[in-house]
């Protein structure tokens, strides 16, 4: 697959995907980064690793929703992108993109959906909410992206225990380790066609 990553932040998952592709663990190519934040860590990683980075932001532009959506779809089409992996992208993906990439756009979320998801549930907020809830497990969820936050069909989940001395920061660290390991794994399953779609139930094998 020819993959575009959308990211806004540190980019550690983006880096994990690049490492995995460079090591030949996944056969897909990570050929493009799209970010809404030109100063983010992911943009720095793209420059270091020789990956094209496009900064697309609606701020300060007079573009209509349609024209803004078209910026994405045209950029993706021109580069023959056939799969999108979100790695901490802080914007809602444009409907033109989710429509065009149905079942070909995934996200990774740092908790077990459908709990601890939705608007405002990102980064350390998620781990704080998990700790405050008293939940004894957290984990990661890899899911398809649809038109709203964190509601797309779930492809894969992995748990981690929340221990009595965990803080939101130690939990975040544990969850990140799972993310870096299993996000490339999920992409490997998809690129090898090891995926079954049965309505709401999707399985990677
Ligand atoms: C990850 O925790 C991911 O689950 C969430 O955003 C975070 C991005 O982290 N969607 P990073 O920028 O990849 O380090």
PDB file of C-alpha atoms and ligand atoms in Angstrom:
ATOM      1  CA  UNK A   1       0.000   0.000   0.000  1.00  0.00           C
ATOM      2  CA  UNK A   2       1.089   3.562  -0.564  1.00  0.00           C
ATOM      3  CA  UNK A   3       0.394   5.166   2.806  1.00  0.00           C
ATOM      4  CA  UNK A   4      -0.167   8.755   3.871  1.00  0.00           C
ATOM      5  CA  UNK A   5       0.035   9.548   7.577  1.00  0.00           C
ATOM      6  CA  UNK A   6      -1.972  12.410   9.062  1.00  0.00           C
ATOM      7  CA  UNK A   7      -0.398  13.762  12.282  1.00  0.00           C
ATOM      8  CA  UNK A   8      -0.353  16.905  14.398  1.00  0.00           C
ATOM      9  CA  UNK A   9       1.920  16.117  17.341  1.00  0.00           C
ATOM     10  CA  UNK A  10       5.094  14.396  18.479  1.00  0.00           C
ATOM     11  CA  UNK A  11       4.930  11.753  15.793  1.00  0.00           C
ATOM     12  CA  UNK A  12       6.186   8.728  17.720  1.00  0.00           C
ATOM     13  CA  UNK A  13       3.661   6.455  15.975  1.00  0.00           C
ATOM     14  CA  UNK A  14       4.590   7.985  12.616  1.00  0.00           C
ATOM     15  CA  UNK A  15       8.216   7.139  13.427  1.00  0.00           C
ATOM     16  CA  UNK A  16       7.270   3.577  14.394  1.00  0.00           C
ATOM     17  CA  UNK A  17       5.566   3.108  11.023  1.00  0.00           C
ATOM     18  CA  UNK A  18       8.554   4.510   9.116  1.00  0.00           C
ATOM     19  CA  UNK A  19      10.926   2.251  11.078  1.00  0.00           C
ATOM     20  CA  UNK A  20       8.759  -0.728  10.362  1.00  0.00           C
ATOM     21  CA  UNK A  21       8.636   0.036   6.620  1.00  0.00           C
ATOM     22  CA  UNK A  22      12.386   0.669   6.457  1.00  0.00           C
ATOM     23  CA  UNK A  23      13.087  -2.587   8.258  1.00  0.00           C
ATOM     24  CA  UNK A  24      10.897  -4.415   5.740  1.00  0.00           C
ATOM     25  CA  UNK A  25       8.518  -5.561   8.444  1.00  0.00           C
ATOM     26  CA  UNK A  26       5.640  -4.002   6.537  1.00  0.00           C
ATOM     27  CA  UNK A  27       5.821  -3.861   2.760  1.00  0.00           C
ATOM     28  CA  UNK A  28       3.819  -0.652   2.435  1.00  0.00           C
ATOM     29  CA  UNK A  29       5.555   2.605   1.719  1.00  0.00           C
ATOM     30  CA  UNK A  30       5.049   5.620   3.984  1.00  0.00           C
ATOM     31  CA  UNK A  31       5.304   8.264   1.324  1.00  0.00           C
ATOM     32  CA  UNK A  32       3.491  11.320   2.605  1.00  0.00           C
ATOM     33  CA  UNK A  33       2.747  13.196   5.822  1.00  0.00           C
ATOM     34  CA  UNK A  34      -0.148  15.619   6.001  1.00  0.00           C
ATOM     35  CA  UNK A  35      -0.202  17.871   9.016  1.00  0.00           C
ATOM     36  CA  UNK A  36      -2.218  20.856  10.188  1.00  0.00           C
ATOM     37  CA  UNK A  37       0.721  21.980  12.344  1.00  0.00           C
ATOM     38  CA  UNK A  38       3.903  22.788  10.458  1.00  0.00           C
ATOM     39  CA  UNK A  39       5.984  22.973  13.669  1.00  0.00           C
ATOM     40  CA  UNK A  40       5.043  19.569  15.032  1.00  0.00           C
ATOM     41  CA  UNK A  41       7.440  16.745  15.851  1.00  0.00           C
ATOM     42  CA  UNK A  42       5.987  14.639  13.048  1.00  0.00           C
ATOM     43  CA  UNK A  43       6.992  17.326  10.502  1.00  0.00           C
ATOM     44  CA  UNK A  44      10.552  17.248  11.877  1.00  0.00           C
ATOM     45  CA  UNK A  45      10.624  13.451  11.586  1.00  0.00           C
ATOM     46  CA  UNK A  46       9.372  13.666   7.983  1.00  0.00           C
ATOM     47  CA  UNK A  47      12.205  16.078   7.111  1.00  0.00           C
ATOM     48  CA  UNK A  48      14.791  13.842   8.806  1.00  0.00           C
ATOM     49  CA  UNK A  49      13.539  10.725   7.081  1.00  0.00           C
ATOM     50  CA  UNK A  50      13.074  12.233   3.628  1.00  0.00           C
ATOM     51  CA  UNK A  51       9.290  11.938   3.559  1.00  0.00           C
ATOM     52  CA  UNK A  52       7.258  14.589   1.819  1.00  0.00           C
ATOM     53  CA  UNK A  53       5.279  16.743   4.243  1.00  0.00           C
ATOM     54  CA  UNK A  54       2.264  18.786   3.246  1.00  0.00           C
ATOM     55  CA  UNK A  55       0.943  21.426   5.594  1.00  0.00           C
ATOM     56  CA  UNK A  56      -2.790  21.827   5.068  1.00  0.00           C
ATOM     57  CA  UNK A  57      -4.599  24.126   7.454  1.00  0.00           C
ATOM     58  CA  UNK A  58      -7.892  25.908   7.202  1.00  0.00           C
ATOM     59  CA  UNK A  59      -6.752  28.683   9.483  1.00  0.00           C
ATOM     60  CA  UNK A  60      -6.392  32.055   7.769  1.00  0.00           C
ATOM     61  CA  UNK A  61      -7.800  30.707   4.533  1.00  0.00           C
ATOM     62  CA  UNK A  62     -11.047  31.716   2.880  1.00  0.00           C
ATOM     63  CA  UNK A  63     -11.614  28.314   1.346  1.00  0.00           C
ATOM     64  CA  UNK A  64     -15.096  26.876   1.227  1.00  0.00           C
ATOM     65  CA  UNK A  65     -15.548  23.465   2.873  1.00  0.00           C
ATOM     66  CA  UNK A  66     -15.642  21.851  -0.552  1.00  0.00           C
ATOM     67  CA  UNK A  67     -12.456  23.498  -1.748  1.00  0.00           C
ATOM     68  CA  UNK A  68     -10.721  22.657   1.522  1.00  0.00           C
ATOM     69  CA  UNK A  69     -11.721  19.007   1.213  1.00  0.00           C
ATOM     70  CA  UNK A  70     -10.494  19.022  -2.365  1.00  0.00           C
ATOM     71  CA  UNK A  71      -7.013  20.108  -1.234  1.00  0.00           C
ATOM     72  CA  UNK A  72      -6.728  16.765   0.534  1.00  0.00           C
ATOM     73  CA  UNK A  73      -8.301  14.538  -2.083  1.00  0.00           C
ATOM     74  CA  UNK A  74      -6.259  16.064  -4.908  1.00  0.00           C
ATOM     75  CA  UNK A  75      -3.011  15.784  -2.978  1.00  0.00           C
ATOM     76  CA  UNK A  76      -3.755  12.141  -2.173  1.00  0.00           C
ATOM     77  CA  UNK A  77      -4.795  11.357  -5.721  1.00  0.00           C
ATOM     78  CA  UNK A  78      -1.761  13.022  -7.294  1.00  0.00           C
ATOM     79  CA  UNK A  79       0.508  10.855  -5.172  1.00  0.00           C
ATOM     80  CA  UNK A  80      -1.545   7.691  -5.705  1.00  0.00           C
ATOM     81  CA  UNK A  81      -2.092   7.222  -2.000  1.00  0.00           C
ATOM     82  CA  UNK A  82      -4.321   4.219  -1.333  1.00  0.00           C
ATOM     83  CA  UNK A  83      -4.313   4.049   2.465  1.00  0.00           C
ATOM     84  CA  UNK A  84      -4.308   6.579   5.317  1.00  0.00           C
ATOM     85  CA  UNK A  85      -3.099   6.043   8.884  1.00  0.00           C
ATOM     86  CA  UNK A  86      -3.890   8.732  11.441  1.00  0.00           C
ATOM     87  CA  UNK A  87      -1.190   9.146  14.070  1.00  0.00           C
ATOM     88  CA  UNK A  88      -2.427  11.776  16.504  1.00  0.00           C
ATOM     89  CA  UNK A  89      -4.228  13.986  13.976  1.00  0.00           C
ATOM     90  CA  UNK A  90      -6.045  16.656  15.958  1.00  0.00           C
ATOM     91  CA  UNK A  91      -8.626  17.589  13.348  1.00  0.00           C
ATOM     92  CA  UNK A  92     -11.729  15.888  12.110  1.00  0.00           C
ATOM     93  CA  UNK A  93     -10.858  14.284   8.782  1.00  0.00           C
ATOM     94  CA  UNK A  94     -12.649  16.000   5.905  1.00  0.00           C
ATOM     95  CA  UNK A  95     -15.787  14.151   4.743  1.00  0.00           C
ATOM     96  CA  UNK A  96     -14.435  14.134   1.164  1.00  0.00           C
ATOM     97  CA  UNK A  97     -11.504  12.064   2.451  1.00  0.00           C
ATOM     98  CA  UNK A  98     -13.473   9.641   4.641  1.00  0.00           C
ATOM     99  CA  UNK A  99     -15.883   9.020   1.755  1.00  0.00           C
ATOM    100  CA  UNK A 100     -13.130   8.373  -0.733  1.00  0.00           C
ATOM    101  CA  UNK A 101     -11.101   6.210   1.655  1.00  0.00           C
ATOM    102  CA  UNK A 102     -13.892   4.123   3.119  1.00  0.00           C
ATOM    103  CA  UNK A 103     -12.304   1.085   4.843  1.00  0.00           C
ATOM    104  CA  UNK A 104      -8.903   2.472   3.880  1.00  0.00           C
ATOM    105  CA  UNK A 105      -8.408   4.970   6.700  1.00  0.00           C
ATOM    106  CA  UNK A 106      -7.540   3.956  10.237  1.00  0.00           C
ATOM    107  CA  UNK A 107      -6.769   5.641  13.524  1.00  0.00           C
ATOM    108  CA  UNK A 108      -5.107   4.556  16.723  1.00  0.00           C
ATOM    109  CA  UNK A 109      -6.681   5.609  20.026  1.00  0.00           C
ATOM    110  CA  UNK A 110      -4.877   5.343  23.385  1.00  0.00           C
ATOM    111  CA  UNK A 111      -7.690   3.611  25.309  1.00  0.00           C
ATOM    112  CA  UNK A 112     -10.270   0.885  24.899  1.00  0.00           C
ATOM    113  CA  UNK A 113     -13.107   2.299  22.815  1.00  0.00           C
ATOM    114  CA  UNK A 114     -16.031   2.803  23.045  1.00  0.00           C
ATOM    115  CA  UNK A 115     -14.972   4.045  26.502  1.00  0.00           C
ATOM    116  CA  UNK A 116     -12.790   7.112  26.884  1.00  0.00           C
ATOM    117  CA  UNK A 117     -13.290   8.401  23.348  1.00  0.00           C
ATOM    118  CA  UNK A 118     -14.969  11.328  21.642  1.00  0.00           C
ATOM    119  CA  UNK A 119     -14.247  15.020  21.394  1.00  0.00           C
ATOM    120  CA  UNK A 120     -11.632  16.260  23.884  1.00  0.00           C
ATOM    121  CA  UNK A 121     -10.428  12.729  24.591  1.00  0.00           C
ATOM    122  CA  UNK A 122      -6.878  12.933  23.336  1.00  0.00           C
ATOM    123  CA  UNK A 123      -3.365  12.749  24.744  1.00  0.00           C
ATOM    124  CA  UNK A 124      -2.927  12.864  28.484  1.00  0.00           C
ATOM    125  CA  UNK A 125      -6.647  13.694  28.995  1.00  0.00           C
ATOM    126  CA  UNK A 126      -7.493  10.130  28.057  1.00  0.00           C
ATOM    127  CA  UNK A 127      -5.094   8.575  30.554  1.00  0.00           C
ATOM    128  CA  UNK A 128      -6.206  10.959  33.310  1.00  0.00           C
ATOM    129  CA  UNK A 129      -9.824  10.002  32.697  1.00  0.00           C
ATOM    130  CA  UNK A 130      -8.934   6.305  32.825  1.00  0.00           C
ATOM    131  CA  UNK A 131      -7.069   6.698  36.143  1.00  0.00           C
ATOM    132  CA  UNK A 132      -9.867   8.816  37.635  1.00  0.00           C
ATOM    133  CA  UNK A 133     -12.483   6.268  36.592  1.00  0.00           C
ATOM    134  CA  UNK A 134     -10.807   3.536  38.621  1.00  0.00           C
ATOM    135  CA  UNK A 135     -10.672   1.253  35.567  1.00  0.00           C
ATOM    136  CA  UNK A 136      -8.293  -1.653  36.026  1.00  0.00           C
ATOM    137  CA  UNK A 137      -7.427  -2.047  32.353  1.00  0.00           C
ATOM    138  CA  UNK A 138      -6.714   0.347  29.547  1.00  0.00           C
ATOM    139  CA  UNK A 139      -5.093  -0.236  26.188  1.00  0.00           C
ATOM    140  CA  UNK A 140      -5.171   0.684  22.536  1.00  0.00           C
ATOM    141  CA  UNK A 141      -7.835   0.609  19.860  1.00  0.00           C
ATOM    142  CA  UNK A 142      -7.176   0.609  16.141  1.00  0.00           C
ATOM    143  CA  UNK A 143     -10.315   1.469  14.212  1.00  0.00           C
ATOM    144  CA  UNK A 144     -11.612   2.650  10.878  1.00  0.00           C
ATOM    145  CA  UNK A 145     -12.297   6.354  10.625  1.00  0.00           C
ATOM    146  CA  UNK A 146     -15.826   7.471   9.841  1.00  0.00           C
ATOM    147  CA  UNK A 147     -17.460  10.878  10.041  1.00  0.00           C
ATOM    148  CA  UNK A 148     -17.224  11.369  13.816  1.00  0.00           C
ATOM    149  CA  UNK A 149     -14.670  11.039  16.575  1.00  0.00           C
ATOM    150  CA  UNK A 150     -13.674   7.492  17.590  1.00  0.00           C
ATOM    151  CA  UNK A 151     -16.812   5.723  16.395  1.00  0.00           C
ATOM    152  CA  UNK A 152     -15.537   3.767  13.388  1.00  0.00           C
ATOM    153  CA  UNK A 153     -15.520  -0.019  13.338  1.00  0.00           C
ATOM    154  CA  UNK A 154     -12.912  -1.548  15.630  1.00  0.00           C
ATOM    155  CA  UNK A 155     -10.149  -3.583  13.993  1.00  0.00           C
ATOM    156  CA  UNK A 156      -7.924  -4.403  16.925  1.00  0.00           C
ATOM    157  CA  UNK A 157      -7.554  -3.874  20.668  1.00  0.00           C
ATOM    158  CA  UNK A 158      -4.880  -4.755  23.179  1.00  0.00           C
ATOM    159  CA  UNK A 159      -5.096  -4.309  26.943  1.00  0.00           C
ATOM    160  CA  UNK A 160      -2.666  -3.145  29.544  1.00  0.00           C
ATOM    161  CA  UNK A 161      -3.237  -3.341  33.295  1.00  0.00           C
ATOM    162  CA  UNK A 162      -3.695  -0.177  35.294  1.00  0.00           C
ATOM    163  CA  UNK A 163      -1.657  -0.727  38.438  1.00  0.00           C
ATOM    164  CA  UNK A 164      -2.213   0.966  41.792  1.00  0.00           C
ATOM    165  CA  UNK A 165       0.833   3.202  41.448  1.00  0.00           C
ATOM    166  CA  UNK A 166       0.163   4.223  37.851  1.00  0.00           C
ATOM    167  CA  UNK A 167      -0.248   7.904  37.057  1.00  0.00           C
ATOM    168  CA  UNK A 168      -1.565   9.264  33.797  1.00  0.00           C
ATOM    169  CA  UNK A 169       2.070   9.629  32.705  1.00  0.00           C
ATOM    170  CA  UNK A 170       3.180   6.064  33.453  1.00  0.00           C
ATOM    171  CA  UNK A 171       0.003   4.766  31.859  1.00  0.00           C
ATOM    172  CA  UNK A 172       0.672   6.866  28.764  1.00  0.00           C
ATOM    173  CA  UNK A 173       4.147   5.354  28.532  1.00  0.00           C
ATOM    174  CA  UNK A 174       2.802   1.799  28.749  1.00  0.00           C
ATOM    175  CA  UNK A 175       0.124   2.511  26.170  1.00  0.00           C
ATOM    176  CA  UNK A 176       2.610   4.137  23.761  1.00  0.00           C
ATOM    177  CA  UNK A 177       4.700   0.948  23.852  1.00  0.00           C
ATOM    178  CA  UNK A 178       1.674  -1.051  22.760  1.00  0.00           C
ATOM    179  CA  UNK A 179       0.894   1.482  20.051  1.00  0.00           C
ATOM    180  CA  UNK A 180       4.370   1.339  18.531  1.00  0.00           C
ATOM    181  CA  UNK A 181       4.273  -2.427  18.471  1.00  0.00           C
ATOM    182  CA  UNK A 182       0.759  -3.083  17.227  1.00  0.00           C
ATOM    183  CA  UNK A 183       0.036  -0.234  14.795  1.00  0.00           C
ATOM    184  CA  UNK A 184       2.579  -1.612  12.307  1.00  0.00           C
ATOM    185  CA  UNK A 185       1.240  -5.134  13.007  1.00  0.00           C
ATOM    186  CA  UNK A 186      -2.286  -4.055  12.098  1.00  0.00           C
ATOM    187  CA  UNK A 187      -1.056  -2.490   8.873  1.00  0.00           C
ATOM    188  CA  UNK A 188       0.806  -5.697   8.079  1.00  0.00           C
ATOM    189  CA  UNK A 189      -2.406  -7.712   8.464  1.00  0.00           C
ATOM    190  CA  UNK A 190      -4.300  -5.282   6.238  1.00  0.00           C
ATOM    191  CA  UNK A 191      -1.680  -5.151   3.486  1.00  0.00           C
ATOM    192  CA  UNK A 192      -1.564  -8.962   3.447  1.00  0.00           C
ATOM    193  CA  UNK A 193      -5.350  -9.150   3.209  1.00  0.00           C
ATOM    194  CA  UNK A 194      -5.662 -10.783   6.628  1.00  0.00           C
ATOM    195  CA  UNK A 195      -8.860  -8.914   7.467  1.00  0.00           C
ATOM    196  CA  UNK A 196     -12.474 -10.053   7.586  1.00  0.00           C
ATOM    197  CA  UNK A 197     -15.316  -7.537   7.402  1.00  0.00           C
ATOM    198  CA  UNK A 198     -18.644  -8.734   8.784  1.00  0.00           C
ATOM    199  CA  UNK A 199     -20.888  -5.756   9.294  1.00  0.00           C
ATOM    200  CA  UNK A 200     -19.824  -3.971  12.449  1.00  0.00           C
ATOM    201  CA  UNK A 201     -17.390  -6.782  13.255  1.00  0.00           C
ATOM    202  CA  UNK A 202     -13.990  -6.535  11.680  1.00  0.00           C
ATOM    203  CA  UNK A 203     -11.227  -8.995  12.443  1.00  0.00           C
ATOM    204  CA  UNK A 204      -7.539  -8.971  11.715  1.00  0.00           C
ATOM    205  CA  UNK A 205      -5.853 -12.327  11.646  1.00  0.00           C
TER     206      UNK A 205
HETATM  207  C1  LIG B   1      -1.259   8.501  20.345  1.00  0.00           C
HETATM  208  O1  LIG B   1      -1.376   8.227  21.705  1.00  0.00           O
HETATM  209  C2  LIG B   1      -2.454   8.017  19.589  1.00  0.00           C
HETATM  210  O2  LIG B   1      -3.115   6.975  20.218  1.00  0.00           O
HETATM  211  C3  LIG B   1      -3.352   9.219  19.565  1.00  0.00           C
HETATM  212  O3  LIG B   1      -2.503  10.315  19.488  1.00  0.00           O
HETATM  213  C4  LIG B   1      -1.261   9.985  20.078  1.00  0.00           C
HETATM  214  C5  LIG B   1      -0.193  10.396  19.120  1.00  0.00           C
HETATM  215  O4  LIG B   1       1.071  10.245  19.691  1.00  0.00           O
HETATM  216  N1  LIG B   1      -4.301   9.160  18.489  1.00  0.00           N
HETATM  217  P1  LIG B   1       2.370  10.406  18.829  1.00  0.00           P
HETATM  218  O5  LIG B   1       2.356  11.813  18.244  1.00  0.00           O
HETATM  219  O6  LIG B   1       2.350   9.361  17.773  1.00  0.00           O
HETATM  220  O7  LIG B   1       3.498  10.223  19.796  1.00  0.00           O
END
